Coordinates of C-alpha atoms and ligand atoms in Angstrom, one line a residue:
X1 CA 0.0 0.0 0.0
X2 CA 2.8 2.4 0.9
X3 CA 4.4 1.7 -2.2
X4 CA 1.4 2.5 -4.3
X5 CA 1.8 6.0 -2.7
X6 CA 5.4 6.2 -3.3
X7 CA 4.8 5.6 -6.6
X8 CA 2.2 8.1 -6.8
X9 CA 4.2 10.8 -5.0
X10 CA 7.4 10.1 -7.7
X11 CA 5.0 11.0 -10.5
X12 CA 4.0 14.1 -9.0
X13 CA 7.3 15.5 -8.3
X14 CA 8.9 14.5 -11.4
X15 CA 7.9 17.3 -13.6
X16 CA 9.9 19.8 -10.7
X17 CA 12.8 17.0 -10.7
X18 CA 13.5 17.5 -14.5
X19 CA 13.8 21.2 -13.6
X20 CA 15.6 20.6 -11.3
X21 CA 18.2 18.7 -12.5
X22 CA 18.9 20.6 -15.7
X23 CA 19.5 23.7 -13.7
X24 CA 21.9 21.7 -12.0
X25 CA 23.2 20.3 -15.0
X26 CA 23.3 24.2 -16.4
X27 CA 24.8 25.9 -13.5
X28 CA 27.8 22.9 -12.7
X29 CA 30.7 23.7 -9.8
X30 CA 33.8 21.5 -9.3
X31 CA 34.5 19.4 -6.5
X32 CA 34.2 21.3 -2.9
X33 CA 32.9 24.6 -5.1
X34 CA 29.6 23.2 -4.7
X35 CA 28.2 26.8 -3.1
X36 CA 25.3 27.2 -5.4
X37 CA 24.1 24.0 -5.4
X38 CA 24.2 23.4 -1.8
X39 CA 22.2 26.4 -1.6
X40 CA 19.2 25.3 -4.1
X41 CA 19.6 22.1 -2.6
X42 CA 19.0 23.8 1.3
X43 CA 16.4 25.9 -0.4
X44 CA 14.2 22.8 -1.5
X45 CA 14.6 21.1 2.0
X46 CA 14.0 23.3 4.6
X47 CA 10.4 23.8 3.7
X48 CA 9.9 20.4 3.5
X49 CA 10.6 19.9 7.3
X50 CA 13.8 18.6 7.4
X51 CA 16.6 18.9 9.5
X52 CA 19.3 20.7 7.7
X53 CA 23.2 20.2 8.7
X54 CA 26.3 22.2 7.0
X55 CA 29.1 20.2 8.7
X56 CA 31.4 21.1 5.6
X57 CA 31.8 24.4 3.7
X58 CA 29.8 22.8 0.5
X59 CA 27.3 20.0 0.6
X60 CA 24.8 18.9 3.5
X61 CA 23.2 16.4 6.0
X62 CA 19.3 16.4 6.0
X63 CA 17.6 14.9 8.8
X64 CA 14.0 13.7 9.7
X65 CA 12.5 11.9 12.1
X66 CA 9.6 9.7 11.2
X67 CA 6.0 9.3 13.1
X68 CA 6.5 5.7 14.1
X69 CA 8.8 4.9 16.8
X70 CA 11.2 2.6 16.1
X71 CA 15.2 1.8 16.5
X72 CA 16.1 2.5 12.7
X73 CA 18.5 5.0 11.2
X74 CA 19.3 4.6 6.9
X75 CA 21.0 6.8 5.0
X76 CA 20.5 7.7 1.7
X77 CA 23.5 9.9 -0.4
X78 CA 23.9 11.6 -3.8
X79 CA 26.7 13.2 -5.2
X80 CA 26.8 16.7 -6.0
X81 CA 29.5 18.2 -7.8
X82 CA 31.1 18.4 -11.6
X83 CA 33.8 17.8 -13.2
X84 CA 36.2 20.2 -14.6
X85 CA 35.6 19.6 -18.5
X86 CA 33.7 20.7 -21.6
X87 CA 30.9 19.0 -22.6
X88 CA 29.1 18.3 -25.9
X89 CA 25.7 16.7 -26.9
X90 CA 22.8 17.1 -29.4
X91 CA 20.5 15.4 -26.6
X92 CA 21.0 17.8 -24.3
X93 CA 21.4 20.6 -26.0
X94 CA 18.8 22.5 -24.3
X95 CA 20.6 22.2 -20.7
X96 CA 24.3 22.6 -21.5
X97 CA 26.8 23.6 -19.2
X98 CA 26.9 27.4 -18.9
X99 CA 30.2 27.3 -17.1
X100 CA 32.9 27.3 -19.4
X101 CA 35.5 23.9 -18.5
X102 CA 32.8 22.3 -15.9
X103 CA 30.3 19.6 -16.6
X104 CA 27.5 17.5 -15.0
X105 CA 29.3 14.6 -17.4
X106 CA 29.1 11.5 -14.5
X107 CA 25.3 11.8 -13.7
X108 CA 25.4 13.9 -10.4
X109 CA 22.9 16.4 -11.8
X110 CA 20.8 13.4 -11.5
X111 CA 21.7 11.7 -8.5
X112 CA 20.7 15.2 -6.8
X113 CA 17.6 15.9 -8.1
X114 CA 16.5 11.8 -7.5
X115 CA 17.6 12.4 -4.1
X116 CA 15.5 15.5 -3.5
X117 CA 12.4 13.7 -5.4
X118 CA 13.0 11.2 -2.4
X119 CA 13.3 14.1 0.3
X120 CA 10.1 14.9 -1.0
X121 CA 8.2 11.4 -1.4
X122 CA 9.4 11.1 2.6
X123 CA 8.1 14.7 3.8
X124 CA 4.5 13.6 2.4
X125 CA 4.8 10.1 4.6
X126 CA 6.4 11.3 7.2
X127 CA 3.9 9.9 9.9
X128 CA 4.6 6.8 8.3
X129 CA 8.0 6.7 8.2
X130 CA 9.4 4.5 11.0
X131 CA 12.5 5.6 12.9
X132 CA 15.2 8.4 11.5
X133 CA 16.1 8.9 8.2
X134 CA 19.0 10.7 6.9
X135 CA 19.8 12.2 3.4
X136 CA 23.4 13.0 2.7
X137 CA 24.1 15.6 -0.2
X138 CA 27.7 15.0 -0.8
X139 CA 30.3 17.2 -2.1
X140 CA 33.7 16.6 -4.0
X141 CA 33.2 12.4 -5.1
X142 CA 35.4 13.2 -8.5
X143 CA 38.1 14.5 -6.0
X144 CA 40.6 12.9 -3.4
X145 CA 40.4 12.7 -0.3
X146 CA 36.7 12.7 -1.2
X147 CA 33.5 14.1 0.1
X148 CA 32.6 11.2 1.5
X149 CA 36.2 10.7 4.2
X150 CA 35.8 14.6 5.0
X151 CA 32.3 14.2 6.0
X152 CA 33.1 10.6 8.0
X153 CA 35.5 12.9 9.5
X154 CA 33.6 14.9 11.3
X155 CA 31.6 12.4 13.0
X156 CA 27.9 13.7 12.3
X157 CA 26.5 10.3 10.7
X158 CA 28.4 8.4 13.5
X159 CA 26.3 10.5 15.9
X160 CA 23.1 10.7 14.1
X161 CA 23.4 6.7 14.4
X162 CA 23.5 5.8 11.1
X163 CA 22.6 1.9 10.7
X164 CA 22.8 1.1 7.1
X165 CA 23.6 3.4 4.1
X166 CA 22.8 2.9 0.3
X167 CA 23.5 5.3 -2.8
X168 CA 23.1 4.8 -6.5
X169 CA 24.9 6.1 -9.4
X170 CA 23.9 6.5 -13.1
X171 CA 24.4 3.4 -15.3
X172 CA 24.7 3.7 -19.4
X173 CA 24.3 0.1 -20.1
X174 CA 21.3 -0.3 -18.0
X175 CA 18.3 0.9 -19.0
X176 CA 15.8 3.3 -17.3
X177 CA 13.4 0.8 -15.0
X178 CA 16.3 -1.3 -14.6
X179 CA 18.7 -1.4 -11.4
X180 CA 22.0 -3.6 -11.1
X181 CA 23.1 -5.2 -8.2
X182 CA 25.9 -7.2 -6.7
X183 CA 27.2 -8.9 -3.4
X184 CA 30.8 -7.9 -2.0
X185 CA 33.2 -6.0 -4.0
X186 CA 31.1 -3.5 -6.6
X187 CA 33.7 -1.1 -7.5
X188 CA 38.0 -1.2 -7.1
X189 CA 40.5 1.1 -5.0
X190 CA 41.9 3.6 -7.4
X191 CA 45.9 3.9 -6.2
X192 CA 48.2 6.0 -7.9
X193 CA 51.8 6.3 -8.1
X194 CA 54.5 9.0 -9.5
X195 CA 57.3 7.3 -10.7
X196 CA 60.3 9.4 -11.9
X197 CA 63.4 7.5 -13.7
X198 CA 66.8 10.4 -12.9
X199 CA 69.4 9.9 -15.5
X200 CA 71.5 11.9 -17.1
X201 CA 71.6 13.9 -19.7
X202 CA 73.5 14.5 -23.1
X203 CA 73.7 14.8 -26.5
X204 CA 71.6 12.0 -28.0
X205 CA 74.9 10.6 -30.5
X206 CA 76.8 10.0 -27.5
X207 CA 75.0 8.0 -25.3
X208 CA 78.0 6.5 -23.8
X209 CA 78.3 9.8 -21.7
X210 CA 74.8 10.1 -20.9
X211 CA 72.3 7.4 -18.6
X212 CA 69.3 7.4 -20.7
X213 CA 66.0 7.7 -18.2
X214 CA 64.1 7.0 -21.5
X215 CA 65.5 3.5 -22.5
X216 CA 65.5 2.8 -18.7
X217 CA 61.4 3.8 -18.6
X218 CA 60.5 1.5 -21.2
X219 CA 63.0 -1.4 -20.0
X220 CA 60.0 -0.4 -16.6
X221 CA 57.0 -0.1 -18.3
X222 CA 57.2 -3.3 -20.2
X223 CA 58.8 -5.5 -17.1
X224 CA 55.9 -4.2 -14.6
X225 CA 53.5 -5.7 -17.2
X226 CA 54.3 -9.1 -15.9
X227 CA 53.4 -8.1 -11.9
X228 CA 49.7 -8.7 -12.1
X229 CA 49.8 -12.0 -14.7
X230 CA 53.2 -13.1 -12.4
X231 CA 53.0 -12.3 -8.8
X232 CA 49.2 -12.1 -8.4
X233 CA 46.7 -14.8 -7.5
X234 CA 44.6 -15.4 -10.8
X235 CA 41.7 -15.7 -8.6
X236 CA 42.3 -12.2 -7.6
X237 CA 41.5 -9.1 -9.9
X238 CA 44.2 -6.4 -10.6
X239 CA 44.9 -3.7 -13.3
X240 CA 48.3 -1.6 -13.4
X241 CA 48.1 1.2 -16.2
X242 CA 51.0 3.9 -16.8
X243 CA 48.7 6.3 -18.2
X244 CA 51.3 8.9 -18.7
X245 CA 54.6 9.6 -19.8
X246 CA 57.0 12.8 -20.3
X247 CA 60.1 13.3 -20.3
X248 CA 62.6 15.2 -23.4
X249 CA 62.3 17.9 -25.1
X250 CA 63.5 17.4 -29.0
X251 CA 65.3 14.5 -30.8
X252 CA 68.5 15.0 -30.2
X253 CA 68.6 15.5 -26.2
X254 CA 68.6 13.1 -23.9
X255 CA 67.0 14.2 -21.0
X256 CA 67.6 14.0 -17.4
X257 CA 64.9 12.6 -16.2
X258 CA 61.1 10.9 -17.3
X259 CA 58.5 10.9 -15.1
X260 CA 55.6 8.6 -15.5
X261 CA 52.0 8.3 -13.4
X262 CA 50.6 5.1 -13.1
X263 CA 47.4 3.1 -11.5
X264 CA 46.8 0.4 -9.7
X265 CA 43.5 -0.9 -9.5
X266 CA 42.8 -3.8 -7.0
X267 CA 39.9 -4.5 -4.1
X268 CA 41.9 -4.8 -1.5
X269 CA 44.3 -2.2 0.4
X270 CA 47.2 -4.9 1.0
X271 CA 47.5 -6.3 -2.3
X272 CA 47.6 -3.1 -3.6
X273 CA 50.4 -2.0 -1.2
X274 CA 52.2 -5.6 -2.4
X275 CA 51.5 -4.3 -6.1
X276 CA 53.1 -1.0 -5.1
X277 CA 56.3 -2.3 -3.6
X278 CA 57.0 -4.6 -6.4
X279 CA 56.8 -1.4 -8.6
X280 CA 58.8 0.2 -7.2
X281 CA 61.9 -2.8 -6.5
X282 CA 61.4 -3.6 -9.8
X283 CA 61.8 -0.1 -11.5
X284 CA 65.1 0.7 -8.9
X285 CA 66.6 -2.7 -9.7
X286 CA 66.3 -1.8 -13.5
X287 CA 67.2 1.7 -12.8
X288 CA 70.5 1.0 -10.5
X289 CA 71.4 -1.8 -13.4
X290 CA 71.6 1.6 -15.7
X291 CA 73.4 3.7 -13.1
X292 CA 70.2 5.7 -12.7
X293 CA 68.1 6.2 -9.7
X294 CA 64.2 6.7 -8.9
X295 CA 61.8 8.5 -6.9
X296 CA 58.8 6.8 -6.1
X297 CA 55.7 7.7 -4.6
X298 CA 52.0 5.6 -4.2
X299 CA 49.1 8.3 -3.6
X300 CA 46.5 5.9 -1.5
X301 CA 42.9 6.3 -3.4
X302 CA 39.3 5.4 -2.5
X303 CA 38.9 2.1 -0.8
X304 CA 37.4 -0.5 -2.9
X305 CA 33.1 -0.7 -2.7
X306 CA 32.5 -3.8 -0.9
X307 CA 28.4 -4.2 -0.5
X308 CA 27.1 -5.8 2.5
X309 CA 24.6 -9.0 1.2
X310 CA 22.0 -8.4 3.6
X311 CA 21.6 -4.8 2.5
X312 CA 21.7 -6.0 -1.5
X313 CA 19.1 -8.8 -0.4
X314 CA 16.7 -5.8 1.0
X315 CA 17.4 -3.3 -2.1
X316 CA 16.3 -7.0 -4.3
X317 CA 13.4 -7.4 -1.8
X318 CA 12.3 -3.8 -2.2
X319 CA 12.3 -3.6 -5.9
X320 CA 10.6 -6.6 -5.7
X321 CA 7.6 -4.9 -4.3
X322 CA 8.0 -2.0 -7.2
X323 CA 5.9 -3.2 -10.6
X324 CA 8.1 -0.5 -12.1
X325 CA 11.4 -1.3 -10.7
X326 CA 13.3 -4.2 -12.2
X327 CA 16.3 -5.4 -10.0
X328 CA 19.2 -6.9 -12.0
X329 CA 22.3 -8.8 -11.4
X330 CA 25.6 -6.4 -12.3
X331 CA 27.8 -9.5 -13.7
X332 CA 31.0 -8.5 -12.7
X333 CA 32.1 -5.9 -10.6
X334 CA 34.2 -2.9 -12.3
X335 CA 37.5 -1.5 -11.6
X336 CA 36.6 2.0 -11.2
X337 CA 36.7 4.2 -8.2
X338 CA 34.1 5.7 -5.8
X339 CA 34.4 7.0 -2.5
X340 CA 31.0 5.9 -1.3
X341 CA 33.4 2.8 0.2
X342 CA 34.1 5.3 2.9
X343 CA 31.2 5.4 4.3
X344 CA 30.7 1.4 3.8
X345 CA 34.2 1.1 6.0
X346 CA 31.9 1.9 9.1
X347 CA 28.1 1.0 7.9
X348 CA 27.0 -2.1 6.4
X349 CA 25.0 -0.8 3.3
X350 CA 25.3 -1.1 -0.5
X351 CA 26.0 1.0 -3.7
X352 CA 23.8 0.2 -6.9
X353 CA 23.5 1.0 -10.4
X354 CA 19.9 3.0 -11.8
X355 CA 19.6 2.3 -15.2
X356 CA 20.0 5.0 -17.2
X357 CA 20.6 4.1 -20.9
X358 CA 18.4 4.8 -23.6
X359 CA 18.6 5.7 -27.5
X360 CA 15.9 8.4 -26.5
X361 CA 18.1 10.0 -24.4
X362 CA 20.7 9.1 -26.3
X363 CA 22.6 8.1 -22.7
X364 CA 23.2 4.4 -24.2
X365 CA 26.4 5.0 -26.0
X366 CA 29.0 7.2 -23.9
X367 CA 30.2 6.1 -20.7
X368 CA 31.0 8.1 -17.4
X369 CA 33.4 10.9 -17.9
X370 CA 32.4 11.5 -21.8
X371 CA 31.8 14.7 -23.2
X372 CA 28.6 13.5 -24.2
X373 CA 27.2 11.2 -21.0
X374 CA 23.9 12.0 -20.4
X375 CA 20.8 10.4 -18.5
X376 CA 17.4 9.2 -19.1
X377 CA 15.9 11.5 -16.4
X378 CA 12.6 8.8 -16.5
X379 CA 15.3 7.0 -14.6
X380 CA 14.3 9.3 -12.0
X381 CA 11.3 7.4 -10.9
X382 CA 12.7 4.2 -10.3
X383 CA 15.8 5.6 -8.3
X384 CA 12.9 7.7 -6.2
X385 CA 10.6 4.7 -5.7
X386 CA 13.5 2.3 -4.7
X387 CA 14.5 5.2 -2.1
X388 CA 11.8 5.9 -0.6
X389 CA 10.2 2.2 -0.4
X390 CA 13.9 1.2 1.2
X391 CA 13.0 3.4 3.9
X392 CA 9.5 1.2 4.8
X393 CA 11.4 -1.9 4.1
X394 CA 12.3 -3.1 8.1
X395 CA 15.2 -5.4 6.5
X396 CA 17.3 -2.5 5.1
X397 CA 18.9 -1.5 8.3
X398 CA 19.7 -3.9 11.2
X399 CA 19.9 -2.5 14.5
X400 CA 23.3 -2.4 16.5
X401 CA 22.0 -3.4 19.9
Ligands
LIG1 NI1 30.3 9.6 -10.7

């Protein structure tokens, strides 16, 4: 019965969502910039009852307490911010960035306005609504240390009592209705590293007198291939990538030095510190074979999304209960980042996919980070519903005591 009125509720507030989300989409600020969009988004809750926190500059907590009495505190978070790019687009040509190098091109637009169809949905059953519920509008995701640590940091869902969390992001290759799922690890830990081969220079038709960093980098690159097939468990997953490389200026120089940044993907924090060392043994031995020497440094990333199975069994439960809302298996997980496993490093919970892929939208084709990513905002409806009816589903939190 509640869900009938969910579902009712997300149909009225769409129209305003679509607004909403392609002024967001219009007006786009970078990572911890978020003032303007914090402010619309504390502009749209506060009459609707809530509980508003600002424990960071950018970004906020909203908070409110159901009618029915009960021992039950779920969180619910979106995104918020941009990232610093152009975008392009035929489909959306209509709601374009008007901020020149900053795009809504990963789906937050969406995530926000979904979350504040939800706020809505759960101000208009608030006497319903058993125990606490908090939504967490999240600043600075595309950015390290992340939104998500900063705000763990200040302890404010630790002592709102938080019991389970969930959050969703935009998916291209599922379509709108549609929501993928999946037990334990969703999504990888991003770790970087800076590695920087020192040589020594010279003319480039006497080598003898110079040591070349740039033989000596690709002697690297093409040995630290063989780490992941080599020295890690088949079973496990793992991706290194040098994504860049400079070093030189013209033909007939050799330089100094080449510096190269690099990434390891992995789900789990000590295989990726094991990945890490082994980069950096491997490059020095090569390196001190040459007479050269390196400078090495691993910048720790996100930790890997790890979804609590209870929590994915009530999300499957919910959308069970939702003729609109089709829950799907995600078939593997993907190597990716996202710092939503922040929050999971303290509350069970679970991240999901909301379909948002269609050739009407024309969102089916480019992938996260595209100039031209864009969302099915009918997607909209099925990330509200699933929301909202979590909140009435007794199986999606599970107390501490
Ligand atoms: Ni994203």
């Amino acid at each position: 019965m509640i869900n009938r009125q969910i579902e009712e509720l997300a149909h009225g507030v769409y129209d305003k969502l679509v607004d909403l989300r392609r002024h967001f989409h219009r007006h786009p600020e970078l990572s911890y910039h978020e003032f303007n969009t914090t402010q619309r988004i504390v502009e749209e809750l506060e009459p609707l009852g809530y509980e508003v926190h600002r424990p960071l500059e950018t970004g906020c907590i909203a908070v409110l307490k159901g009618g029915v009495e009960a021992d039950r505190v779920l969180a619910l978070r979106a995104d918020i911010d941009a990232l610093p790019m152009e975008e392009e687009g035929d489909y959306k040509a209509d709601f374009l960035s008007q901020v020149p190098g900053v795009a809504h091109c990963c789906g937050h637009d969406l995530h926000t306005a979904n979350l504040l169809g939800v706020a809505h949905i759960l101000s208009s059953l608030q006497e319903q609504i058993p125990g606490t519920v908090v939504l967490i509008f999240q600043p600075g995701e595309e950015k390290p240390p992340g939104g998500a640590r900063l705000l763990m940091e200040t302890g404010l869902l630790q002592r709102l009592g938080v019991q389970a969390i969930y959050g969703l992001h935009s998916y291209p290759y599922g379509q709108v209705g549609e929501v993928s799922l999946i037990k334990g690890p969703m999504m990888a830990r991003p770790d970087e590293f800076v590695l920087k081969v020192i040589g020594k220079g010279g003319h480039a038709a006497i080598p003898q007198k110079a040591i070349d960093p740039v033989v000596i980098s690709a002697q690297i690159i093409t040995v630290i291939q063989s780490i992941v097939s080599r020295s890690v468990n088949p079973l496990e997953s793992a991706v290194v990538t040098i994504g860049k490389i400079a070093g030189g200026t013209v033909c007939n120089v050799i330089p100094d030095s080449v510096i190269m940044l690099g990434t390891i993907r992995s789900f789990s924090e000590e295989l990726s510190e094991r990945i890490s060392r082994q980069i950096e043994q491997t490059a020095t031995g090569i390196a001190n074979a040459a007479g050269a020497s390196i400078a090495y440094e691993l910048i720790k990333g996100y930790p890997a999304v790890v979804n609590t199975p209870w929590a994915v069994d009530a999300l499957e439960q919910t959308a069970a209960g939702l003729p609109g809302v089709r829950a799907v298996p995600l078939a593997e997980p993907i190597m990716a980042g996202e710092d939503f496993a922040f929050y999971q490093q303290e509350f069970p919970g679970s991240y999901m996919y909301l379909g948002t892929g269609s050739p009407q939208a024309g969102s089916d084709t480019w992938n996260w980070h595209h100039p031209c990513y864009n969302t099915d905002e009918r997607a909209m409806i099925t990330g509200m519903c699933l929301m909202a009816a979590l909140v009435f589903n007794p199986k999606s939190t599970q107390s501490k005591s």
